[in-house]
JSON list of C-alpha atoms in Angstrom, two decimals:
[
{"chain": "K", "resi": 160, "resn": "MET", "atom": "CA", "xyz": [49.82, -10.48, 61.46]},
{"chain": "K", "resi": 161, "resn": "LYS", "atom": "CA", "xyz": [47.60, -8.44, 63.78]},
{"chain": "K", "resi": 162, "resn": "LYS", "atom": "CA", "xyz": [44.71, -10.21, 64.97]},
{"chain": "K", "resi": 163, "resn": "ARG", "atom": "CA", "xyz": [42.54, -7.50, 63.26]},
{"chain": "K", "resi": 164, "resn": "ASP", "atom": "CA", "xyz": [43.91, -8.26, 59.92]},
{"chain": "K", "resi": 165, "resn": "ILE", "atom": "CA", "xyz": [42.99, -12.13, 59.74]},
{"chain": "K", "resi": 166, "resn": "PRO", "atom": "CA", "xyz": [39.57, -11.78, 58.74]},
{"chain": "K", "resi": 167, "resn": "LEU", "atom": "CA", "xyz": [40.60, -9.29, 55.87]},
{"chain": "K", "resi": 168, "resn": "PHE", "atom": "CA", "xyz": [43.35, -11.92, 54.85]},
{"chain": "K", "resi": 169, "resn": "PHE", "atom": "CA", "xyz": [40.72, -14.58, 54.61]},
{"chain": "K", "resi": 170, "resn": "ALA", "atom": "CA", "xyz": [38.08, -12.59, 53.09]},
{"chain": "K", "resi": 171, "resn": "ALA", "atom": "CA", "xyz": [40.60, -11.81, 50.06]},
{"chain": "K", "resi": 172, "resn": "LEU", "atom": "CA", "xyz": [41.59, -15.63, 49.45]},
{"chain": "K", "resi": 173, "resn": "GLN", "atom": "CA", "xyz": [37.78, -16.45, 49.58]},
{"chain": "K", "resi": 174, "resn": "ALA", "atom": "CA", "xyz": [36.93, -13.66, 47.19]},
{"chain": "K", "resi": 175, "resn": "ALA", "atom": "CA", "xyz": [39.63, -15.19, 44.73]},
{"chain": "K", "resi": 176, "resn": "ASN", "atom": "CA", "xyz": [38.78, -18.80, 45.18]},
{"chain": "K", "resi": 177, "resn": "PRO", "atom": "CA", "xyz": [35.20, -19.48, 47.01]},
{"chain": "K", "resi": 178, "resn": "GLU", "atom": "CA", "xyz": [35.20, -23.01, 46.80]},
{"chain": "K", "resi": 179, "resn": "PRO", "atom": "CA", "xyz": [38.76, -24.49, 46.94]},
{"chain": "K", "resi": 180, "resn": "LYS", "atom": "CA", "xyz": [39.46, -28.09, 46.40]},
{"chain": "K", "resi": 181, "resn": "THR", "atom": "CA", "xyz": [42.40, -30.68, 46.93]},
{"chain": "K", "resi": 182, "resn": "GLU", "atom": "CA", "xyz": [44.44, -31.09, 43.63]},
{"chain": "K", "resi": 183, "resn": "LEU", "atom": "CA", "xyz": [44.54, -35.04, 44.37]},
{"chain": "K", "resi": 184, "resn": "GLU", "atom": "CA", "xyz": [42.08, -37.04, 42.29]},
{"chain": "K", "resi": 185, "resn": "TYR", "atom": "CA", "xyz": [39.62, -39.06, 43.65]},
{"chain": "K", "resi": 186, "resn": "GLN", "atom": "CA", "xyz": [35.98, -40.66, 43.34]},
{"chain": "K", "resi": 187, "resn": "SER", "atom": "CA", "xyz": [35.46, -41.88, 46.84]},
{"chain": "K", "resi": 188, "resn": "HIS", "atom": "CA", "xyz": [36.33, -41.42, 50.39]},
{"chain": "K", "resi": 189, "resn": "PHE", "atom": "CA", "xyz": [38.58, -44.55, 50.14]},
{"chain": "K", "resi": 190, "resn": "GLU", "atom": "CA", "xyz": [40.25, -43.26, 46.87]},
{"chain": "K", "resi": 191, "resn": "LEU", "atom": "CA", "xyz": [40.75, -39.96, 48.84]},
{"chain": "K", "resi": 192, "resn": "LEU", "atom": "CA", "xyz": [42.37, -41.68, 51.73]},
{"chain": "K", "resi": 193, "resn": "ALA", "atom": "CA", "xyz": [44.65, -43.75, 49.43]},
{"chain": "K", "resi": 194, "resn": "ALA", "atom": "CA", "xyz": [45.70, -40.83, 47.53]},
{"chain": "K", "resi": 195, "resn": "VAL", "atom": "CA", "xyz": [46.54, -39.00, 50.45]},
{"chain": "K", "resi": 196, "resn": "LEU", "atom": "CA", "xyz": [48.58, -41.79, 52.00]},
{"chain": "K", "resi": 197, "resn": "LEU", "atom": "CA", "xyz": [50.36, -42.27, 48.88]},
{"chain": "K", "resi": 198, "resn": "SER", "atom": "CA", "xyz": [51.18, -38.52, 48.71]},
{"chain": "K", "resi": 199, "resn": "ALA", "atom": "CA", "xyz": [53.66, -38.19, 51.81]},
{"chain": "K", "resi": 200, "resn": "GLN", "atom": "CA", "xyz": [56.63, -36.79, 50.44]},
{"chain": "K", "resi": 201, "resn": "ALA", "atom": "CA", "xyz": [55.40, -36.75, 46.88]},
{"chain": "K", "resi": 202, "resn": "THR", "atom": "CA", "xyz": [53.64, -34.05, 44.80]},
{"chain": "K", "resi": 203, "resn": "ASP", "atom": "CA", "xyz": [50.08, -34.33, 43.93]},
{"chain": "K", "resi": 204, "resn": "VAL", "atom": "CA", "xyz": [51.00, -34.30, 40.16]},
{"chain": "K", "resi": 205, "resn": "SER", "atom": "CA", "xyz": [53.01, -37.50, 40.78]},
{"chain": "K", "resi": 206, "resn": "VAL", "atom": "CA", "xyz": [50.19, -39.37, 42.54]},
{"chain": "K", "resi": 207, "resn": "ASN", "atom": "CA", "xyz": [47.57, -38.32, 40.27]},
{"chain": "K", "resi": 208, "resn": "LYS", "atom": "CA", "xyz": [49.53, -39.88, 37.52]},
{"chain": "K", "resi": 209, "resn": "ALA", "atom": "CA", "xyz": [49.99, -43.10, 39.62]},
{"chain": "K", "resi": 210, "resn": "THR", "atom": "CA", "xyz": [46.30, -43.32, 40.74]},
{"chain": "K", "resi": 211, "resn": "ARG", "atom": "CA", "xyz": [45.06, -42.65, 37.14]},
{"chain": "K", "resi": 212, "resn": "VAL", "atom": "CA", "xyz": [46.45, -46.15, 36.53]},
{"chain": "K", "resi": 213, "resn": "LEU", "atom": "CA", "xyz": [45.58, -47.79, 40.00]},
{"chain": "K", "resi": 214, "resn": "PHE", "atom": "CA", "xyz": [42.16, -46.76, 40.76]},
{"chain": "K", "resi": 215, "resn": "PRO", "atom": "CA", "xyz": [40.26, -48.26, 37.68]},
{"chain": "K", "resi": 216, "resn": "GLN", "atom": "CA", "xyz": [41.78, -51.59, 38.99]},
{"chain": "K", "resi": 217, "resn": "ALA", "atom": "CA", "xyz": [41.00, -51.15, 42.38]},
{"chain": "K", "resi": 218, "resn": "ARG", "atom": "CA", "xyz": [38.32, -48.76, 43.73]},
{"chain": "K", "resi": 219, "resn": "THR", "atom": "CA", "xyz": [37.62, -50.40, 47.02]},
{"chain": "K", "resi": 220, "resn": "PRO", "atom": "CA", "xyz": [39.69, -51.88, 49.92]},
{"chain": "K", "resi": 221, "resn": "GLN", "atom": "CA", "xyz": [38.72, -55.35, 49.32]},
{"chain": "K", "resi": 222, "resn": "ALA", "atom": "CA", "xyz": [39.81, -54.79, 45.24]},
{"chain": "K", "resi": 223, "resn": "MET", "atom": "CA", "xyz": [42.95, -53.53, 46.39]},
{"chain": "K", "resi": 224, "resn": "LEU", "atom": "CA", "xyz": [43.83, -56.28, 48.41]},
{"chain": "K", "resi": 225, "resn": "GLU", "atom": "CA", "xyz": [42.79, -58.68, 45.65]},
{"chain": "K", "resi": 226, "resn": "LEU", "atom": "CA", "xyz": [45.05, -56.61, 43.22]},
{"chain": "K", "resi": 227, "resn": "GLY", "atom": "CA", "xyz": [47.85, -57.80, 45.46]},
{"chain": "K", "resi": 228, "resn": "LEU", "atom": "CA", "xyz": [51.52, -56.21, 46.55]},
{"chain": "K", "resi": 229, "resn": "ASP", "atom": "CA", "xyz": [53.27, -56.80, 43.06]},
{"chain": "K", "resi": 230, "resn": "ARG", "atom": "CA", "xyz": [50.79, -55.27, 41.00]},
{"chain": "K", "resi": 231, "resn": "LEU", "atom": "CA", "xyz": [50.16, -52.32, 43.36]},
{"chain": "K", "resi": 232, "resn": "GLN", "atom": "CA", "xyz": [53.85, -51.84, 43.55]},
{"chain": "K", "resi": 233, "resn": "GLU", "atom": "CA", "xyz": [53.83, -51.76, 39.72]},
{"chain": "K", "resi": 234, "resn": "ALA", "atom": "CA", "xyz": [51.04, -49.08, 39.39]},
{"chain": "K", "resi": 235, "resn": "ILE", "atom": "CA", "xyz": [52.65, -46.70, 41.91]},
{"chain": "K", "resi": 236, "resn": "GLN", "atom": "CA", "xyz": [56.41, -47.34, 41.35]},
{"chain": "K", "resi": 237, "resn": "SER", "atom": "CA", "xyz": [56.85, -43.75, 40.01]},
{"chain": "K", "resi": 238, "resn": "ILE", "atom": "CA", "xyz": [56.10, -42.27, 43.46]},
{"chain": "K", "resi": 239, "resn": "GLY", "atom": "CA", "xyz": [58.85, -42.03, 45.95]},
{"chain": "K", "resi": 240, "resn": "LEU", "atom": "CA", "xyz": [58.99, -44.58, 48.89]},
{"chain": "K", "resi": 241, "resn": "TYR", "atom": "CA", "xyz": [56.49, -46.87, 46.66]},
{"chain": "K", "resi": 242, "resn": "ARG", "atom": "CA", "xyz": [57.49, -49.96, 48.31]},
{"chain": "K", "resi": 243, "resn": "THR", "atom": "CA", "xyz": [56.59, -48.96, 51.90]},
{"chain": "K", "resi": 244, "resn": "LYS", "atom": "CA", "xyz": [53.53, -47.08, 50.78]},
{"chain": "K", "resi": 245, "resn": "ALA", "atom": "CA", "xyz": [52.31, -50.25, 48.89]},
{"chain": "K", "resi": 246, "resn": "ARG", "atom": "CA", "xyz": [52.79, -52.22, 51.96]},
{"chain": "K", "resi": 247, "resn": "ASN", "atom": "CA", "xyz": [51.13, -49.74, 54.20]},
{"chain": "K", "resi": 248, "resn": "LEU", "atom": "CA", "xyz": [48.19, -49.31, 51.88]},
{"chain": "K", "resi": 249, "resn": "LEU", "atom": "CA", "xyz": [47.48, -52.87, 51.80]},
{"chain": "K", "resi": 250, "resn": "ALA", "atom": "CA", "xyz": [47.82, -53.15, 55.42]},
{"chain": "K", "resi": 251, "resn": "THR", "atom": "CA", "xyz": [45.19, -50.28, 55.85]},
{"chain": "K", "resi": 252, "resn": "CYS", "atom": "CA", "xyz": [42.87, -52.06, 53.31]},
{"chain": "K", "resi": 253, "resn": "GLN", "atom": "CA", "xyz": [42.98, -55.09, 55.58]},
{"chain": "K", "resi": 254, "resn": "ILE", "atom": "CA", "xyz": [41.91, -53.29, 58.62]},
{"chain": "K", "resi": 255, "resn": "LEU", "atom": "CA", "xyz": [39.29, -51.24, 56.66]},
{"chain": "K", "resi": 256, "resn": "VAL", "atom": "CA", "xyz": [37.82, -54.72, 55.57]},
{"chain": "K", "resi": 257, "resn": "ASP", "atom": "CA", "xyz": [38.12, -56.48, 58.98]},
{"chain": "K", "resi": 258, "resn": "ARG", "atom": "CA", "xyz": [36.93, -53.64, 61.21]},
{"chain": "K", "resi": 259, "resn": "TYR", "atom": "CA", "xyz": [34.99, -51.25, 59.32]},
{"chain": "K", "resi": 260, "resn": "GLY", "atom": "CA", "xyz": [33.21, -53.10, 56.56]},
{"chain": "K", "resi": 261, "resn": "GLY", "atom": "CA", "xyz": [35.38, -51.19, 53.76]},
{"chain": "K", "resi": 262, "resn": "ASP", "atom": "CA", "xyz": [34.40, -47.97, 54.92]},
{"chain": "K", "resi": 263, "resn": "ILE", "atom": "CA", "xyz": [36.37, -45.10, 56.22]},
{"chain": "K", "resi": 264, "resn": "PRO", "atom": "CA", "xyz": [36.38, -44.33, 59.86]},
{"chain": "K", "resi": 265, "resn": "ARG", "atom": "CA", "xyz": [35.49, -40.76, 60.71]},
{"chain": "K", "resi": 266, "resn": "THR", "atom": "CA", "xyz": [37.65, -39.82, 63.85]},
{"chain": "K", "resi": 267, "resn": "ARG", "atom": "CA", "xyz": [41.18, -38.85, 64.07]},
{"chain": "K", "resi": 268, "resn": "GLU", "atom": "CA", "xyz": [42.19, -41.43, 66.70]},
{"chain": "K", "resi": 269, "resn": "GLU", "atom": "CA", "xyz": [40.96, -44.34, 64.18]},
{"chain": "K", "resi": 270, "resn": "LEU", "atom": "CA", "xyz": [42.54, -42.93, 61.22]},
{"chain": "K", "resi": 271, "resn": "GLU", "atom": "CA", "xyz": [45.86, -42.44, 62.92]},
{"chain": "K", "resi": 272, "resn": "GLN", "atom": "CA", "xyz": [45.74, -46.27, 63.54]},
{"chain": "K", "resi": 273, "resn": "LEU", "atom": "CA", "xyz": [45.93, -47.13, 60.21]},
{"chain": "K", "resi": 274, "resn": "PRO", "atom": "CA", "xyz": [49.39, -47.90, 58.68]},
{"chain": "K", "resi": 275, "resn": "GLY", "atom": "CA", "xyz": [50.78, -45.08, 56.74]},
{"chain": "K", "resi": 276, "resn": "VAL", "atom": "CA", "xyz": [48.27, -42.49, 58.23]},
{"chain": "K", "resi": 277, "resn": "GLY", "atom": "CA", "xyz": [49.81, -39.76, 60.21]},
{"chain": "K", "resi": 278, "resn": "ARG", "atom": "CA", "xyz": [48.21, -36.73, 61.88]},
{"chain": "K", "resi": 279, "resn": "LYS", "atom": "CA", "xyz": [48.57, -34.68, 58.50]},
{"chain": "K", "resi": 280, "resn": "THR", "atom": "CA", "xyz": [46.88, -37.22, 56.70]},
{"chain": "K", "resi": 281, "resn": "ALA", "atom": "CA", "xyz": [44.13, -37.97, 59.02]},
{"chain": "K", "resi": 282, "resn": "ASN", "atom": "CA", "xyz": [43.38, -34.21, 59.06]},
{"chain": "K", "resi": 283, "resn": "VAL", "atom": "CA", "xyz": [43.20, -33.95, 55.13]},
{"chain": "K", "resi": 284, "resn": "VAL", "atom": "CA", "xyz": [40.68, -36.76, 55.21]},
{"chain": "K", "resi": 285, "resn": "LEU", "atom": "CA", "xyz": [38.63, -35.25, 57.88]},
{"chain": "K", "resi": 286, "resn": "ASN", "atom": "CA", "xyz": [38.52, -32.16, 56.12]},
{"chain": "K", "resi": 287, "resn": "VAL", "atom": "CA", "xyz": [38.07, -33.14, 52.60]},
{"chain": "K", "resi": 288, "resn": "ALA", "atom": "CA", "xyz": [35.83, -36.12, 53.14]},
{"chain": "K", "resi": 289, "resn": "PHE", "atom": "CA", "xyz": [33.78, -34.95, 56.12]},
{"chain": "K", "resi": 290, "resn": "GLY", "atom": "CA", "xyz": [34.03, -31.27, 56.29]},
{"chain": "K", "resi": 291, "resn": "GLU", "atom": "CA", "xyz": [35.66, -30.91, 59.48]},
{"chain": "K", "resi": 292, "resn": "PRO", "atom": "CA", "xyz": [37.71, -27.71, 60.13]},
{"chain": "K", "resi": 293, "resn": "THR", "atom": "CA", "xyz": [41.13, -29.52, 60.67]},
{"chain": "K", "resi": 294, "resn": "MET", "atom": "CA", "xyz": [44.45, -27.88, 59.48]},
{"chain": "K", "resi": 295, "resn": "ALA", "atom": "CA", "xyz": [46.68, -30.34, 57.76]},
{"chain": "K", "resi": 296, "resn": "VAL", "atom": "CA", "xyz": [50.14, -28.68, 58.12]},
{"chain": "K", "resi": 297, "resn": "ASP", "atom": "CA", "xyz": [52.35, -29.58, 55.34]},
{"chain": "K", "resi": 298, "resn": "THR", "atom": "CA", "xyz": [55.54, -27.93, 54.17]},
{"chain": "K", "resi": 299, "resn": "HIS", "atom": "CA", "xyz": [53.38, -25.15, 52.42]},
{"chain": "K", "resi": 300, "resn": "ILE", "atom": "CA", "xyz": [51.35, -24.25, 55.38]},
{"chain": "K", "resi": 301, "resn": "PHE", "atom": "CA", "xyz": [54.09, -24.57, 57.94]},
{"chain": "K", "resi": 302, "resn": "ARG", "atom": "CA", "xyz": [55.88, -22.02, 55.57]},
{"chain": "K", "resi": 303, "resn": "VAL", "atom": "CA", "xyz": [52.85, -19.53, 55.10]},
{"chain": "K", "resi": 304, "resn": "GLY", "atom": "CA", "xyz": [52.13, -19.82, 58.81]},
{"chain": "K", "resi": 305, "resn": "ASN", "atom": "CA", "xyz": [55.39, -18.54, 59.75]},
{"chain": "K", "resi": 306, "resn": "ARG", "atom": "CA", "xyz": [56.13, -16.49, 57.10]},
{"chain": "K", "resi": 307, "resn": "THR", "atom": "CA", "xyz": [53.04, -14.39, 57.21]},
{"chain": "K", "resi": 308, "resn": "GLY", "atom": "CA", "xyz": [52.90, -14.26, 60.97]},
{"chain": "K", "resi": 309, "resn": "LEU", "atom": "CA", "xyz": [49.46, -15.87, 60.91]},
{"chain": "K", "resi": 310, "resn": "ALA", "atom": "CA", "xyz": [50.40, -18.79, 62.94]},
{"chain": "K", "resi": 311, "resn": "PRO", "atom": "CA", "xyz": [54.24, -18.94, 63.93]},
{"chain": "K", "resi": 312, "resn": "GLY", "atom": "CA", "xyz": [55.77, -22.19, 65.14]},
{"chain": "K", "resi": 313, "resn": "LYS", "atom": "CA", "xyz": [58.80, -24.34, 65.29]},
{"chain": "K", "resi": 314, "resn": "THR", "atom": "CA", "xyz": [56.96, -27.49, 64.56]},
{"chain": "K", "resi": 315, "resn": "PRO", "atom": "CA", "xyz": [54.03, -28.59, 62.46]},
{"chain": "K", "resi": 316, "resn": "LEU", "atom": "CA", "xyz": [51.84, -29.14, 65.43]},
{"chain": "K", "resi": 317, "resn": "GLU", "atom": "CA", "xyz": [52.50, -25.70, 66.77]},
{"chain": "K", "resi": 318, "resn": "VAL", "atom": "CA", "xyz": [51.39, -24.30, 63.42]},
{"chain": "K", "resi": 319, "resn": "GLU", "atom": "CA", "xyz": [48.36, -26.37, 63.47]},
{"chain": "K", "resi": 320, "resn": "ARG", "atom": "CA", "xyz": [47.39, -25.15, 66.97]},
{"chain": "K", "resi": 321, "resn": "GLY", "atom": "CA", "xyz": [48.04, -21.68, 66.25]},
{"chain": "K", "resi": 322, "resn": "LEU", "atom": "CA", "xyz": [45.91, -21.72, 63.05]},
{"chain": "K", "resi": 323, "resn": "LEU", "atom": "CA", "xyz": [42.92, -23.38, 64.93]},
{"chain": "K", "resi": 324, "resn": "ALA", "atom": "CA", "xyz": [43.15, -20.61, 67.60]},
{"chain": "K", "resi": 325, "resn": "ARG", "atom": "CA", "xyz": [43.37, -17.75, 65.02]},
{"chain": "K", "resi": 326, "resn": "VAL", "atom": "CA", "xyz": [41.49, -18.64, 61.90]},
{"chain": "K", "resi": 327, "resn": "PRO", "atom": "CA", "xyz": [37.82, -17.25, 62.30]},
{"chain": "K", "resi": 328, "resn": "ASN", "atom": "CA", "xyz": [35.29, -19.96, 62.23]},
{"chain": "K", "resi": 329, "resn": "GLU", "atom": "CA", "xyz": [33.53, -18.90, 58.84]},
{"chain": "K", "resi": 330, "resn": "TYR", "atom": "CA", "xyz": [36.88, -19.46, 57.17]},
{"chain": "K", "resi": 331, "resn": "ALA", "atom": "CA", "xyz": [38.02, -22.76, 58.94]},
{"chain": "K", "resi": 332, "resn": "VAL", "atom": "CA", "xyz": [36.59, -25.47, 56.71]},
{"chain": "K", "resi": 333, "resn": "HIS", "atom": "CA", "xyz": [38.25, -23.99, 53.67]},
{"chain": "K", "resi": 334, "resn": "ALA", "atom": "CA", "xyz": [41.57, -22.44, 55.35]},
{"chain": "K", "resi": 335, "resn": "HIS", "atom": "CA", "xyz": [43.57, -25.28, 54.92]},
{"chain": "K", "resi": 336, "resn": "HIS", "atom": "CA", "xyz": [43.31, -25.27, 51.12]},
{"chain": "K", "resi": 337, "resn": "TRP", "atom": "CA", "xyz": [43.70, -21.50, 50.81]},
{"chain": "K", "resi": 338, "resn": "LEU", "atom": "CA", "xyz": [46.94, -21.76, 52.61]},
{"chain": "K", "resi": 339, "resn": "ILE", "atom": "CA", "xyz": [48.35, -24.75, 50.61]},
{"chain": "K", "resi": 340, "resn": "LEU", "atom": "CA", "xyz": [47.35, -23.08, 47.42]},
{"chain": "K", "resi": 341, "resn": "LEU", "atom": "CA", "xyz": [49.12, -19.73, 48.51]},
{"chain": "K", "resi": 342, "resn": "GLY", "atom": "CA", "xyz": [52.29, -21.61, 49.48]},
{"chain": "K", "resi": 343, "resn": "ARG", "atom": "CA", "xyz": [52.35, -23.99, 46.40]},
{"chain": "K", "resi": 344, "resn": "TYR", "atom": "CA", "xyz": [51.62, -21.10, 43.84]},
{"chain": "K", "resi": 345, "resn": "VAL", "atom": "CA", "xyz": [52.61, -17.62, 45.35]},
{"chain": "K", "resi": 346, "resn": "CYS", "atom": "CA", "xyz": [54.44, -17.88, 48.64]},
{"chain": "K", "resi": 347, "resn": "GLN", "atom": "CA", "xyz": [56.96, -20.14, 47.43]},
{"chain": "K", "resi": 348, "resn": "ALA", "atom": "CA", "xyz": [59.97, -21.41, 49.57]},
{"chain": "K", "resi": 349, "resn": "ARG", "atom": "CA", "xyz": [63.03, -19.69, 47.58]},
{"chain": "K", "resi": 350, "resn": "LYS", "atom": "CA", "xyz": [61.39, -16.38, 46.10]},
{"chain": "K", "resi": 351, "resn": "PRO", "atom": "CA", "xyz": [57.96, -15.76, 47.37]},
{"chain": "K", "resi": 352, "resn": "ARG", "atom": "CA", "xyz": [55.97, -13.83, 44.60]},
{"chain": "K", "resi": 353, "resn": "CYS", "atom": "CA", "xyz": [54.70, -11.16, 46.85]},
{"chain": "K", "resi": 354, "resn": "GLU", "atom": "CA", "xyz": [54.27, -8.67, 43.75]},
{"chain": "K", "resi": 355, "resn": "GLU", "atom": "CA", "xyz": [51.36, -11.15, 42.65]},
{"chain": "K", "resi": 356, "resn": "CYS", "atom": "CA", "xyz": [49.99, -12.00, 46.27]},
{"chain": "K", "resi": 357, "resn": "LEU", "atom": "CA", "xyz": [46.38, -11.09, 47.10]},
{"chain": "K", "resi": 358, "resn": "VAL", "atom": "CA", "xyz": [47.20, -10.74, 50.85]},
{"chain": "K", "resi": 359, "resn": "SER", "atom": "CA", "xyz": [50.65, -9.42, 51.24]},
{"chain": "K", "resi": 360, "resn": "GLN", "atom": "CA", "xyz": [49.26, -6.28, 52.71]},
{"chain": "K", "resi": 361, "resn": "TRP", "atom": "CA", "xyz": [48.49, -8.19, 55.82]},
{"chain": "K", "resi": 362, "resn": "CYS", "atom": "CA", "xyz": [51.47, -10.58, 55.78]},
{"chain": "K", "resi": 363, "resn": "ASP", "atom": "CA", "xyz": [54.43, -9.97, 58.08]},
{"chain": "K", "resi": 364, "resn": "TRP", "atom": "CA", "xyz": [56.75, -10.73, 55.19]},
{"chain": "K", "resi": 365, "resn": "GLY", "atom": "CA", "xyz": [55.03, -8.39, 52.96]},
{"chain": "K", "resi": 366, "resn": "GLN", "atom": "CA", "xyz": [55.31, -5.66, 55.38]},
{"chain": "K", "resi": 367, "resn": "GLN", "atom": "CA", "xyz": [58.95, -6.43, 55.71]},
{"chain": "K", "resi": 368, "resn": "GLN", "atom": "CA", "xyz": [59.47, -5.89, 52.01]},
{"chain": "K", "resi": 369, "resn": "ARG", "atom": "CA", "xyz": [57.96, -2.49, 52.23]},
{"chain": "K", "resi": 370, "resn": "HIS", "atom": "CA", "xyz": [59.71, -1.41, 55.37]},
{"chain": "K", "resi": 371, "resn": "PRO", "atom": "CA", "xyz": [62.99, -3.29, 55.55]},
{"chain": "K", "resi": 372, "resn": "LYS", "atom": "CA", "xyz": [63.97, -2.20, 58.82]},
{"chain": "K", "resi": 373, "resn": "VAL", "atom": "CA", "xyz": [61.26, -4.56, 60.37]},
{"chain": "K", "resi": 374, "resn": "SER", "atom": "CA", "xyz": [62.76, -8.10, 60.64]},
{"chain": "K", "resi": 375, "resn": "ALA", "atom": "CA", "xyz": [61.12, -11.05, 58.71]},
{"chain": "K", "resi": 376, "resn": "PRO", "atom": "CA", "xyz": [59.96, -13.87, 60.40]},
{"chain": "K", "resi": 377, "resn": "SER", "atom": "CA", "xyz": [61.66, -17.29, 60.51]},
{"chain": "K", "resi": 378, "resn": "THR", "atom": "CA", "xyz": [60.59, -19.75, 57.79]},
{"chain": "K", "resi": 379, "resn": "GLN", "atom": "CA", "xyz": [63.27, -22.51, 59.05]},
{"chain": "K", "resi": 380, "resn": "SER", "atom": "CA", "xyz": [62.15, -26.03, 58.42]},
{"chain": "K", "resi": 381, "resn": "PRO", "atom": "CA", "xyz": [60.24, -27.76, 61.00]},
{"chain": "K", "resi": 382, "resn": "ALA", "atom": "CA", "xyz": [62.08, -29.78, 63.57]},
{"chain": "K", "resi": 383, "resn": "HIS", "atom": "CA", "xyz": [59.95, -32.72, 62.82]},
{"chain": "K", "resi": 384, "resn": "SER", "atom": "CA", "xyz": [58.92, -32.70, 59.10]},
{"chain": "K", "resi": 385, "resn": "PRO", "atom": "CA", "xyz": [55.18, -32.85, 58.07]},
{"chain": "K", "resi": 386, "resn": "ASP", "atom": "CA", "xyz": [54.51, -36.51, 56.65]},
{"chain": "K", "resi": 387, "resn": "ARG", "atom": "CA", "xyz": [54.34, -34.80, 53.31]}
]
């Protein structure tokens, strides 16, 4: 993707969806953190189904600790890796109570010290809860970054750094959501829906479909999979 086309690419996404939101359901920063932690290698739909049962029972770290491991596992057993996630969530809740008075830390370093919280999860919390212009590279953003030519990279971290360098400041806060939604519903893995795409005219893959002699960018899986 040419540098001059990047503002046009994001302007089109913004015009279609001025205030993009996460599809995870939550009512507090703690519930957001818990939902994102549970969403690793799971769909937002499956997480929302579980948290609709879980969160009314435990809306704070202390309440989650009081709920206990068995009841927590029962509430989230429909989510993949639920046993490990339950242990990590309770360990995180204990740290939040002991170190932060039940609040959520606001730095990446502190967030990444919480059990079950990786770089992607920390980036989501920083962006959604605190409005920081982070790029949480999941499988959708990894694919879109490479396929469009916006931020090619062999690993999620390379794509993240490419996005931070190339996304114009005025679009940076919402860019991560626009790209996730684009990858989830339009720029899909097996068959991208280019004919329905609002930004295909600026995309390397879209250009390749119009001019087949131009080789398409790689959409290979990352060497180190994102934590979702």
